[in-house]
PDB file of N, CA, C and O in Angstrom:
ATOM      1  N   MET A   1    -162.145  62.512  30.375  1.00  0.00           N
ATOM      2  CA  MET A   1    -162.524  62.708  28.996  1.00  0.00           C
ATOM      3  C   MET A   1    -163.679  63.706  28.893  1.00  0.00           C
ATOM      4  O   MET A   1    -163.834  64.368  27.908  1.00  0.00           O
ATOM      5  N   ALA A   2    -164.471  63.838  29.941  1.00  0.00           N
ATOM      6  CA  ALA A   2    -165.586  64.780  29.924  1.00  0.00           C
ATOM      7  C   ALA A   2    -165.080  66.210  29.755  1.00  0.00           C
ATOM      8  O   ALA A   2    -165.697  67.004  29.074  1.00  0.00           O
ATOM      9  N   ALA A   3    -163.946  66.526  30.372  1.00  0.00           N
ATOM     10  CA  ALA A   3    -163.394  67.871  30.252  1.00  0.00           C
ATOM     11  C   ALA A   3    -162.983  68.148  28.817  1.00  0.00           C
ATOM     12  O   ALA A   3    -163.146  69.245  28.316  1.00  0.00           O
ATOM     13  N   LYS A   4    -162.418  67.147  28.127  1.00  0.00           N
ATOM     14  CA  LYS A   4    -162.004  67.307  26.743  1.00  0.00           C
ATOM     15  C   LYS A   4    -163.202  67.590  25.854  1.00  0.00           C
ATOM     16  O   LYS A   4    -163.154  68.451  24.989  1.00  0.00           O
ATOM     17  N   THR A   5    -164.315  66.884  26.088  1.00  0.00           N
ATOM     18  CA  THR A   5    -165.534  67.101  25.320  1.00  0.00           C
ATOM     19  C   THR A   5    -166.068  68.501  25.579  1.00  0.00           C
ATOM     20  O   THR A   5    -166.465  69.204  24.662  1.00  0.00           O
ATOM     21  N   GLU A   6    -166.059  68.922  26.832  1.00  0.00           N
ATOM     22  CA  GLU A   6    -166.536  70.251  27.185  1.00  0.00           C
ATOM     23  C   GLU A   6    -165.687  71.322  26.512  1.00  0.00           C
ATOM     24  O   GLU A   6    -166.215  72.281  25.965  1.00  0.00           O
ATOM     25  N   GLU A   7    -164.374  71.150  26.518  1.00  0.00           N
ATOM     26  CA  GLU A   7    -163.475  72.111  25.895  1.00  0.00           C
ATOM     27  C   GLU A   7    -163.742  72.228  24.403  1.00  0.00           C
ATOM     28  O   GLU A   7    -163.712  73.314  23.854  1.00  0.00           O
ATOM     29  N   SER A   8    -163.998  71.108  23.744  1.00  0.00           N
ATOM     30  CA  SER A   8    -164.193  71.142  22.302  1.00  0.00           C
ATOM     31  C   SER A   8    -165.515  71.786  21.915  1.00  0.00           C
ATOM     32  O   SER A   8    -165.693  72.202  20.787  1.00  0.00           O
ATOM     33  N   THR A   9    -166.468  71.875  22.854  1.00  0.00           N
ATOM     34  CA  THR A   9    -167.752  72.485  22.542  1.00  0.00           C
ATOM     35  C   THR A   9    -167.801  73.966  22.912  1.00  0.00           C
ATOM     36  O   THR A   9    -168.744  74.651  22.533  1.00  0.00           O
ATOM     37  N   LEU A  10    -166.804  74.452  23.636  1.00  0.00           N
ATOM     38  CA  LEU A  10    -166.777  75.861  24.005  1.00  0.00           C
ATOM     39  C   LEU A  10    -166.395  76.706  22.799  1.00  0.00           C
ATOM     40  O   LEU A  10    -165.411  76.427  22.120  1.00  0.00           O
ATOM     41  N   GLY A  11    -167.162  77.748  22.557  1.00  0.00           N
ATOM     42  CA  GLY A  11    -166.790  78.712  21.533  1.00  0.00           C
ATOM     43  C   GLY A  11    -165.744  79.665  22.090  1.00  0.00           C
ATOM     44  O   GLY A  11    -165.523  79.720  23.306  1.00  0.00           O
ATOM     45  N   TYR A  12    -165.133  80.425  21.204  1.00  0.00           N
ATOM     46  CA  TYR A  12    -164.088  81.350  21.632  1.00  0.00           C
ATOM     47  C   TYR A  12    -164.617  82.354  22.655  1.00  0.00           C
ATOM     48  O   TYR A  12    -164.022  82.553  23.706  1.00  0.00           O
ATOM     49  N   GLU A  13    -165.729  83.005  22.320  1.00  0.00           N
ATOM     50  CA  GLU A  13    -166.265  84.039  23.203  1.00  0.00           C
ATOM     51  C   GLU A  13    -166.661  83.474  24.559  1.00  0.00           C
ATOM     52  O   GLU A  13    -166.433  84.101  25.592  1.00  0.00           O
ATOM     53  N   GLN A  14    -167.232  82.286  24.552  1.00  0.00           N
ATOM     54  CA  GLN A  14    -167.635  81.640  25.802  1.00  0.00           C
ATOM     55  C   GLN A  14    -166.402  81.345  26.671  1.00  0.00           C
ATOM     56  O   GLN A  14    -166.394  81.623  27.873  1.00  0.00           O
ATOM     57  N   ALA A  15    -165.366  80.779  26.056  1.00  0.00           N
ATOM     58  CA  ALA A  15    -164.138  80.473  26.794  1.00  0.00           C
ATOM     59  C   ALA A  15    -163.470  81.745  27.285  1.00  0.00           C
ATOM     60  O   ALA A  15    -163.009  81.815  28.432  1.00  0.00           O
ATOM     61  N   ARG A  16    -163.435  82.775  26.437  1.00  0.00           N
ATOM     62  CA  ARG A  16    -162.820  84.047  26.822  1.00  0.00           C
ATOM     63  C   ARG A  16    -163.552  84.682  27.998  1.00  0.00           C
ATOM     64  O   ARG A  16    -162.926  85.141  28.955  1.00  0.00           O
ATOM     65  N   ASP A  17    -164.879  84.688  27.937  1.00  0.00           N
ATOM     66  CA  ASP A  17    -165.658  85.292  29.016  1.00  0.00           C
ATOM     67  C   ASP A  17    -165.463  84.553  30.339  1.00  0.00           C
ATOM     68  O   ASP A  17    -165.333  85.170  31.394  1.00  0.00           O
ATOM     69  N   GLU A  18    -165.418  83.224  30.268  1.00  0.00           N
ATOM     70  CA  GLU A  18    -165.190  82.451  31.494  1.00  0.00           C
ATOM     71  C   GLU A  18    -163.774  82.690  32.016  1.00  0.00           C
ATOM     72  O   GLU A  18    -163.559  82.799  33.228  1.00  0.00           O
ATOM     73  N   LEU A  19    -162.816  82.806  31.107  1.00  0.00           N
ATOM     74  CA  LEU A  19    -161.436  83.076  31.507  1.00  0.00           C
ATOM     75  C   LEU A  19    -161.331  84.439  32.196  1.00  0.00           C
ATOM     76  O   LEU A  19    -160.655  84.575  33.226  1.00  0.00           O
ATOM     77  N   ILE A  20    -162.027  85.422  31.684  1.00  0.00           N
ATOM     78  CA  ILE A  20    -162.040  86.742  32.315  1.00  0.00           C
ATOM     79  C   ILE A  20    -162.585  86.644  33.736  1.00  0.00           C
ATOM     80  O   ILE A  20    -162.052  87.243  34.670  1.00  0.00           O
ATOM     81  N   GLU A  21    -163.638  85.863  33.902  1.00  0.00           N
ATOM     82  CA  GLU A  21    -164.225  85.687  35.238  1.00  0.00           C
ATOM     83  C   GLU A  21    -163.251  84.965  36.179  1.00  0.00           C
ATOM     84  O   GLU A  21    -163.133  85.325  37.354  1.00  0.00           O
ATOM     85  N   VAL A  22    -162.546  83.967  35.679  1.00  0.00           N
ATOM     86  CA  VAL A  22    -161.562  83.246  36.487  1.00  0.00           C
ATOM     87  C   VAL A  22    -160.471  84.213  36.950  1.00  0.00           C
ATOM     88  O   VAL A  22    -160.106  84.241  38.136  1.00  0.00           O
ATOM     89  N   VAL A  23    -159.963  85.017  36.035  1.00  0.00           N
ATOM     90  CA  VAL A  23    -158.908  85.974  36.381  1.00  0.00           C
ATOM     91  C   VAL A  23    -159.426  86.977  37.411  1.00  0.00           C
ATOM     92  O   VAL A  23    -158.739  87.294  38.391  1.00  0.00           O
ATOM     93  N   ARG A  24    -160.649  87.468  37.214  1.00  0.00           N
ATOM     94  CA  ARG A  24    -161.241  88.412  38.161  1.00  0.00           C
ATOM     95  C   ARG A  24    -161.305  87.815  39.563  1.00  0.00           C
ATOM     96  O   ARG A  24    -160.938  88.449  40.550  1.00  0.00           O
ATOM     97  N   ARG A  25    -161.739  86.554  39.636  1.00  0.00           N
ATOM     98  CA  ARG A  25    -161.841  85.894  40.943  1.00  0.00           C
ATOM     99  C   ARG A  25    -160.475  85.692  41.580  1.00  0.00           C
ATOM    100  O   ARG A  25    -160.311  85.866  42.797  1.00  0.00           O
ATOM    101  N   LEU A  26    -159.476  85.337  40.777  1.00  0.00           N
ATOM    102  CA  LEU A  26    -158.133  85.153  41.318  1.00  0.00           C
ATOM    103  C   LEU A  26    -157.559  86.474  41.809  1.00  0.00           C
ATOM    104  O   LEU A  26    -156.929  86.528  42.874  1.00  0.00           O
ATOM    105  N   GLU A  27    -157.776  87.544  41.049  1.00  0.00           N
ATOM    106  CA  GLU A  27    -157.247  88.841  41.443  1.00  0.00           C
ATOM    107  C   GLU A  27    -157.948  89.399  42.682  1.00  0.00           C
ATOM    108  O   GLU A  27    -157.329  90.109  43.475  1.00  0.00           O
ATOM    109  N   ALA A  28    -159.216  89.061  42.845  1.00  0.00           N
ATOM    110  CA  ALA A  28    -159.974  89.558  43.996  1.00  0.00           C
ATOM    111  C   ALA A  28    -159.492  88.923  45.291  1.00  0.00           C
ATOM    112  O   ALA A  28    -159.595  89.524  46.362  1.00  0.00           O
ATOM    113  N   GLY A  29    -158.951  87.706  45.185  1.00  0.00           N
ATOM    114  CA  GLY A  29    -158.484  87.021  46.382  1.00  0.00           C
ATOM    115  C   GLY A  29    -159.646  86.491  47.202  1.00  0.00           C
ATOM    116  O   GLY A  29    -160.777  86.407  46.735  1.00  0.00           O
ATOM    117  N   GLY A  30    -159.346  86.132  48.425  1.00  0.00           N
ATOM    118  CA  GLY A  30    -160.384  85.645  49.325  1.00  0.00           C
ATOM    119  C   GLY A  30    -160.758  84.196  49.093  1.00  0.00           C
ATOM    120  O   GLY A  30    -161.735  83.715  49.668  1.00  0.00           O
ATOM    121  N   THR A  31    -160.006  83.485  48.271  1.00  0.00           N
ATOM    122  CA  THR A  31    -160.276  82.068  48.057  1.00  0.00           C
ATOM    123  C   THR A  31    -159.209  81.248  48.764  1.00  0.00           C
ATOM    124  O   THR A  31    -158.107  81.731  49.021  1.00  0.00           O
ATOM    125  N   THR A  32    -159.549  80.023  49.050  1.00  0.00           N
ATOM    126  CA  THR A  32    -158.575  79.134  49.678  1.00  0.00           C
ATOM    127  C   THR A  32    -157.517  78.754  48.652  1.00  0.00           C
ATOM    128  O   THR A  32    -157.696  78.969  47.444  1.00  0.00           O
ATOM    129  N   LEU A  33    -156.442  78.184  49.145  1.00  0.00           N
ATOM    130  CA  LEU A  33    -155.382  77.739  48.248  1.00  0.00           C
ATOM    131  C   LEU A  33    -155.924  76.719  47.252  1.00  0.00           C
ATOM    132  O   LEU A  33    -155.650  76.800  46.050  1.00  0.00           O
ATOM    133  N   GLU A  34    -156.718  75.780  47.743  1.00  0.00           N
ATOM    134  CA  GLU A  34    -157.271  74.748  46.865  1.00  0.00           C
ATOM    135  C   GLU A  34    -158.192  75.349  45.799  1.00  0.00           C
ATOM    136  O   GLU A  34    -158.125  74.973  44.638  1.00  0.00           O
ATOM    137  N   GLU A  35    -159.029  76.313  46.210  1.00  0.00           N
ATOM    138  CA  GLU A  35    -159.906  76.980  45.247  1.00  0.00           C
ATOM    139  C   GLU A  35    -159.090  77.765  44.220  1.00  0.00           C
ATOM    140  O   GLU A  35    -159.401  77.740  43.025  1.00  0.00           O
ATOM    141  N   SER A  36    -158.052  78.431  44.685  1.00  0.00           N
ATOM    142  CA  SER A  36    -157.189  79.193  43.783  1.00  0.00           C
ATOM    143  C   SER A  36    -156.513  78.288  42.775  1.00  0.00           C
ATOM    144  O   SER A  36    -156.416  78.621  41.588  1.00  0.00           O
ATOM    145  N   LEU A  37    -156.015  77.143  43.232  1.00  0.00           N
ATOM    146  CA  LEU A  37    -155.382  76.190  42.312  1.00  0.00           C
ATOM    147  C   LEU A  37    -156.372  75.661  41.282  1.00  0.00           C
ATOM    148  O   LEU A  37    -156.041  75.541  40.104  1.00  0.00           O
ATOM    149  N   ALA A  38    -157.593  75.369  41.726  1.00  0.00           N
ATOM    150  CA  ALA A  38    -158.626  74.890  40.799  1.00  0.00           C
ATOM    151  C   ALA A  38    -158.960  75.971  39.772  1.00  0.00           C
ATOM    152  O   ALA A  38    -159.111  75.675  38.577  1.00  0.00           O
ATOM    153  N   LEU A  39    -159.048  77.214  40.219  1.00  0.00           N
ATOM    154  CA  LEU A  39    -159.303  78.313  39.289  1.00  0.00           C
ATOM    155  C   LEU A  39    -158.157  78.473  38.299  1.00  0.00           C
ATOM    156  O   LEU A  39    -158.373  78.682  37.102  1.00  0.00           O
ATOM    157  N   TRP A  40    -156.934  78.376  38.803  1.00  0.00           N
ATOM    158  CA  TRP A  40    -155.761  78.494  37.937  1.00  0.00           C
ATOM    159  C   TRP A  40    -155.785  77.400  36.866  1.00  0.00           C
ATOM    160  O   TRP A  40    -155.568  77.680  35.680  1.00  0.00           O
ATOM    161  N   GLU A  41    -156.055  76.177  37.276  1.00  0.00           N
ATOM    162  CA  GLU A  41    -156.101  75.063  36.318  1.00  0.00           C
ATOM    163  C   GLU A  41    -157.200  75.280  35.278  1.00  0.00           C
ATOM    164  O   GLU A  41    -156.992  75.035  34.088  1.00  0.00           O
ATOM    165  N   ARG A  42    -158.357  75.754  35.730  1.00  0.00           N
ATOM    166  CA  ARG A  42    -159.447  76.038  34.791  1.00  0.00           C
ATOM    167  C   ARG A  42    -159.043  77.148  33.829  1.00  0.00           C
ATOM    168  O   ARG A  42    -159.319  77.086  32.635  1.00  0.00           O
ATOM    169  N   GLY A  43    -158.376  78.145  34.351  1.00  0.00           N
ATOM    170  CA  GLY A  43    -157.892  79.238  33.504  1.00  0.00           C
ATOM    171  C   GLY A  43    -156.929  78.748  32.443  1.00  0.00           C
ATOM    172  O   GLY A  43    -156.987  79.193  31.283  1.00  0.00           O
ATOM    173  N   GLU A  44    -156.047  77.833  32.804  1.00  0.00           N
ATOM    174  CA  GLU A  44    -155.109  77.267  31.833  1.00  0.00           C
ATOM    175  C   GLU A  44    -155.857  76.519  30.730  1.00  0.00           C
ATOM    176  O   GLU A  44    -155.517  76.631  29.550  1.00  0.00           O
ATOM    177  N   GLU A  45    -156.874  75.746  31.117  1.00  0.00           N
ATOM    178  CA  GLU A  45    -157.684  75.021  30.132  1.00  0.00           C
ATOM    179  C   GLU A  45    -158.390  75.987  29.192  1.00  0.00           C
ATOM    180  O   GLU A  45    -158.424  75.782  27.972  1.00  0.00           O
ATOM    181  N   LEU A  46    -158.959  77.031  29.756  1.00  0.00           N
ATOM    182  CA  LEU A  46    -159.678  78.012  28.954  1.00  0.00           C
ATOM    183  C   LEU A  46    -158.736  78.767  28.019  1.00  0.00           C
ATOM    184  O   LEU A  46    -159.083  79.045  26.870  1.00  0.00           O
ATOM    185  N   ALA A  47    -157.541  79.090  28.504  1.00  0.00           N
ATOM    186  CA  ALA A  47    -156.554  79.766  27.665  1.00  0.00           C
ATOM    187  C   ALA A  47    -156.171  78.875  26.490  1.00  0.00           C
ATOM    188  O   ALA A  47    -155.991  79.358  25.365  1.00  0.00           O
ATOM    189  N   LYS A  48    -156.062  77.579  26.730  1.00  0.00           N
ATOM    190  CA  LYS A  48    -155.740  76.635  25.665  1.00  0.00           C
ATOM    191  C   LYS A  48    -156.848  76.617  24.606  1.00  0.00           C
ATOM    192  O   LYS A  48    -156.570  76.594  23.404  1.00  0.00           O
ATOM    193  N   VAL A  49    -158.099  76.641  25.051  1.00  0.00           N
ATOM    194  CA  VAL A  49    -159.235  76.669  24.122  1.00  0.00           C
ATOM    195  C   VAL A  49    -159.181  77.947  23.280  1.00  0.00           C
ATOM    196  O   VAL A  49    -159.335  77.905  22.058  1.00  0.00           O
ATOM    197  N   CYS A  50    -158.936  79.081  23.937  1.00  0.00           N
ATOM    198  CA  CYS A  50    -158.852  80.349  23.211  1.00  0.00           C
ATOM    199  C   CYS A  50    -157.706  80.328  22.195  1.00  0.00           C
ATOM    200  O   CYS A  50    -157.880  80.767  21.057  1.00  0.00           O
ATOM    201  N   ARG A  51    -156.549  79.817  22.601  1.00  0.00           N
ATOM    202  CA  ARG A  51    -155.405  79.720  21.687  1.00  0.00           C
ATOM    203  C   ARG A  51    -155.746  78.859  20.481  1.00  0.00           C
ATOM    204  O   ARG A  51    -155.411  79.209  19.346  1.00  0.00           O
ATOM    205  N   HIS A  52    -156.438  77.747  20.721  1.00  0.00           N
ATOM    206  CA  HIS A  52    -156.832  76.854  19.638  1.00  0.00           C
ATOM    207  C   HIS A  52    -157.717  77.594  18.624  1.00  0.00           C
ATOM    208  O   HIS A  52    -157.499  77.506  17.415  1.00  0.00           O
ATOM    209  N   TRP A  53    -158.715  78.313  19.131  1.00  0.00           N
ATOM    210  CA  TRP A  53    -159.601  79.075  18.250  1.00  0.00           C
ATOM    211  C   TRP A  53    -158.836  80.143  17.475  1.00  0.00           C
ATOM    212  O   TRP A  53    -159.051  80.337  16.272  1.00  0.00           O
ATOM    213  N   LEU A  54    -157.943  80.855  18.158  1.00  0.00           N
ATOM    214  CA  LEU A  54    -157.190  81.915  17.492  1.00  0.00           C
ATOM    215  C   LEU A  54    -156.221  81.365  16.443  1.00  0.00           C
ATOM    216  O   LEU A  54    -156.071  81.953  15.370  1.00  0.00           O
ATOM    217  N   GLU A  55    -155.591  80.235  16.741  1.00  0.00           N
ATOM    218  CA  GLU A  55    -154.700  79.614  15.759  1.00  0.00           C
ATOM    219  C   GLU A  55    -155.486  79.154  14.534  1.00  0.00           C
ATOM    220  O   GLU A  55    -155.023  79.285  13.397  1.00  0.00           O
ATOM    221  N   GLY A  56    -156.693  78.621  14.764  1.00  0.00           N
ATOM    222  CA  GLY A  56    -157.551  78.211  13.651  1.00  0.00           C
ATOM    223  C   GLY A  56    -157.975  79.400  12.808  1.00  0.00           C
ATOM    224  O   GLY A  56    -157.989  79.331  11.576  1.00  0.00           O
ATOM    225  N   ALA A  57    -158.306  80.496  13.471  1.00  0.00           N
ATOM    226  CA  ALA A  57    -158.692  81.707  12.739  1.00  0.00           C
ATOM    227  C   ALA A  57    -157.519  82.229  11.920  1.00  0.00           C
ATOM    228  O   ALA A  57    -157.685  82.634  10.769  1.00  0.00           O
ATOM    229  N   ARG A  58    -156.325  82.211  12.495  1.00  0.00           N
ATOM    230  CA  ARG A  58    -155.128  82.660  11.778  1.00  0.00           C
ATOM    231  C   ARG A  58    -154.877  81.800  10.545  1.00  0.00           C
ATOM    232  O   ARG A  58    -154.581  82.306   9.464  1.00  0.00           O
ATOM    233  N   ALA A  59    -155.026  80.496  10.694  1.00  0.00           N
ATOM    234  CA  ALA A  59    -154.819  79.582   9.561  1.00  0.00           C
ATOM    235  C   ALA A  59    -155.831  79.859   8.455  1.00  0.00           C
ATOM    236  O   ALA A  59    -155.484  79.858   7.270  1.00  0.00           O
ATOM    237  N   ARG A  60    -157.091  80.097   8.843  1.00  0.00           N
ATOM    238  CA  ARG A  60    -158.118  80.397   7.840  1.00  0.00           C
ATOM    239  C   ARG A  60    -157.831  81.714   7.130  1.00  0.00           C
ATOM    240  O   ARG A  60    -158.005  81.829   5.917  1.00  0.00           O
ATOM    241  N   LEU A  61    -157.390  82.725   7.893  1.00  0.00           N
ATOM    242  CA  LEU A  61    -157.045  84.006   7.272  1.00  0.00           C
ATOM    243  C   LEU A  61    -155.860  83.862   6.322  1.00  0.00           C
ATOM    244  O   LEU A  61    -155.879  84.396   5.202  1.00  0.00           O
ATOM    245  N   ASP A  62    -154.845  83.143   6.755  1.00  0.00           N
ATOM    246  CA  ASP A  62    -153.677  82.923   5.905  1.00  0.00           C
ATOM    247  C   ASP A  62    -154.068  82.200   4.622  1.00  0.00           C
ATOM    248  O   ASP A  62    -153.608  82.554   3.534  1.00  0.00           O
ATOM    249  N   ALA A  63    -154.929  81.195   4.741  1.00  0.00           N
ATOM    250  CA  ALA A  63    -155.372  80.450   3.560  1.00  0.00           C
ATOM    251  C   ALA A  63    -156.172  81.351   2.631  1.00  0.00           C
ATOM    252  O   ALA A  63    -155.985  81.321   1.408  1.00  0.00           O
ATOM    253  N   ALA A  64    -157.054  82.168   3.182  1.00  0.00           N
ATOM    254  CA  ALA A  64    -157.864  83.066   2.355  1.00  0.00           C
ATOM    255  C   ALA A  64    -156.985  84.097   1.658  1.00  0.00           C
ATOM    256  O   ALA A  64    -157.198  84.408   0.485  1.00  0.00           O
ATOM    257  N   LEU A  65    -155.996  84.608   2.378  1.00  0.00           N
ATOM    258  CA  LEU A  65    -155.097  85.588   1.772  1.00  0.00           C
ATOM    259  C   LEU A  65    -154.255  84.970   0.666  1.00  0.00           C
ATOM    260  O   LEU A  65    -154.044  85.586  -0.376  1.00  0.00           O
ATOM    261  N   SER A  66    -153.789  83.755   0.879  1.00  0.00           N
ATOM    262  CA  SER A  66    -152.957  83.120  -0.142  1.00  0.00           C
ATOM    263  C   SER A  66    -153.786  82.733  -1.362  1.00  0.00           C
ATOM    264  O   SER A  66    -153.298  82.768  -2.481  1.00  0.00           O
ATOM    265  N   GLU A  67    -155.061  82.403  -1.180  1.00  0.00           N
ATOM    266  CA  GLU A  67    -155.940  82.100  -2.313  1.00  0.00           C
ATOM    267  C   GLU A  67    -156.260  83.353  -3.103  1.00  0.00           C
ATOM    268  O   GLU A  67    -156.477  83.298  -4.304  1.00  0.00           O
ATOM    269  N   GLY A  68    -156.291  84.490  -2.433  1.00  0.00           N
ATOM    270  CA  GLY A  68    -156.632  85.748  -3.076  1.00  0.00           C
ATOM    271  C   GLY A  68    -155.518  86.321  -3.930  1.00  0.00           C
ATOM    272  O   GLY A  68    -155.744  87.196  -4.751  1.00  0.00           O
ATOM    273  N   GLU A  69    -154.318  85.832  -3.752  1.00  0.00           N
ATOM    274  CA  GLU A  69    -153.186  86.332  -4.534  1.00  0.00           C
ATOM    275  C   GLU A  69    -153.162  85.650  -5.890  1.00  0.00           C
ATOM    276  O   GLU A  69    -153.204  84.433  -5.991  1.00  0.00           O
ATOM    277  N   ALA A  70    -153.095  86.445  -6.936  1.00  0.00           N
ATOM    278  CA  ALA A  70    -153.031  85.895  -8.290  1.00  0.00           C
ATOM    279  C   ALA A  70    -151.630  85.343  -8.535  1.00  0.00           C
ATOM    280  O   ALA A  70    -150.643  85.920  -8.074  1.00  0.00           O
ATOM    281  N   PRO A  71    -151.526  84.229  -9.256  1.00  0.00           N
ATOM    282  CA  PRO A  71    -150.202  83.667  -9.548  1.00  0.00           C
ATOM    283  C   PRO A  71    -149.354  84.687 -10.320  1.00  0.00           C
ATOM    284  O   PRO A  71    -149.822  85.299 -11.271  1.00  0.00           O
ATOM    285  N   GLY A  72    -148.137  84.893  -9.872  1.00  0.00           N
ATOM    286  CA  GLY A  72    -147.221  85.789 -10.558  1.00  0.00           C
ATOM    287  C   GLY A  72    -147.413  87.260 -10.201  1.00  0.00           C
ATOM    288  O   GLY A  72    -146.643  88.098 -10.607  1.00  0.00           O
ATOM    289  N   ALA A  73    -148.458  87.587  -9.461  1.00  0.00           N
ATOM    290  CA  ALA A  73    -148.690  88.977  -9.083  1.00  0.00           C
ATOM    291  C   ALA A  73    -147.804  89.355  -7.922  1.00  0.00           C
ATOM    292  O   ALA A  73    -147.534  88.543  -7.048  1.00  0.00           O
ATOM    293  N   VAL A  74    -147.331  90.574  -7.928  1.00  0.00           N
ATOM    294  CA  VAL A  74    -146.485  91.070  -6.863  1.00  0.00           C
ATOM    295  C   VAL A  74    -147.302  92.086  -6.066  1.00  0.00           C
ATOM    296  O   VAL A  74    -147.967  92.931  -6.664  1.00  0.00           O
ATOM    297  N   ALA A  75    -147.228  92.023  -4.779  1.00  0.00           N
ATOM    298  CA  ALA A  75    -147.969  92.954  -3.938  1.00  0.00           C
ATOM    299  C   ALA A  75    -147.564  94.384  -4.266  1.00  0.00           C
ATOM    300  O   ALA A  75    -146.381  94.693  -4.388  1.00  0.00           O
ATOM    301  N   GLY A  76    -148.548  95.244  -4.454  1.00  0.00           N
ATOM    302  CA  GLY A  76    -148.272  96.636  -4.761  1.00  0.00           C
ATOM    303  C   GLY A  76    -148.014  96.869  -6.242  1.00  0.00           C
ATOM    304  O   GLY A  76    -147.798  97.981  -6.675  1.00  0.00           O
ATOM    305  N   ASP A  77    -148.026  95.822  -7.055  1.00  0.00           N
ATOM    306  CA  ASP A  77    -147.785  95.915  -8.497  1.00  0.00           C
ATOM    307  C   ASP A  77    -149.073  96.387  -9.174  1.00  0.00           C
ATOM    308  O   ASP A  77    -150.097  95.709  -9.114  1.00  0.00           O
ATOM    309  N   THR A  78    -149.048  97.560  -9.790  1.00  0.00           N
ATOM    310  CA  THR A  78    -150.226  98.061 -10.481  1.00  0.00           C
ATOM    311  C   THR A  78    -149.854  98.452 -11.899  1.00  0.00           C
ATOM    312  O   THR A  78    -148.711  98.812 -12.197  1.00  0.00           O
ATOM    313  N   GLU A  79    -150.828  98.374 -12.763  1.00  0.00           N
ATOM    314  CA  GLU A  79    -150.606  98.785 -14.151  1.00  0.00           C
ATOM    315  C   GLU A  79    -151.069 100.211 -14.303  1.00  0.00           C
ATOM    316  O   GLU A  79    -152.118 100.590 -13.829  1.00  0.00           O
ATOM    317  N   ASP A  80    -150.262 101.041 -14.961  1.00  0.00           N
ATOM    318  CA  ASP A  80    -150.621 102.442 -15.177  1.00  0.00           C
ATOM    319  C   ASP A  80    -151.033 102.667 -16.597  1.00  0.00           C
ATOM    320  O   ASP A  80    -150.622 102.137 -17.508  1.00  0.00           O
TER     321      ASP A  80
END
């Protein structure tokens, strides 16, 4: 449960930066199989956190865009 709490407190940028570091370490090689697996698992967790943040941002943008549309207005409809 500690990992779940940690994940929920990570901001997008923090998770993204750590994920970049995990990928860098995996690509560099030189780690044992066990270390590589642990890094891979951490990377999956971090990717999930990033996806969660991005999905939330998308939902907020969609909501803001739908609120900004006037009822009955058509996109590109202008009065001359």
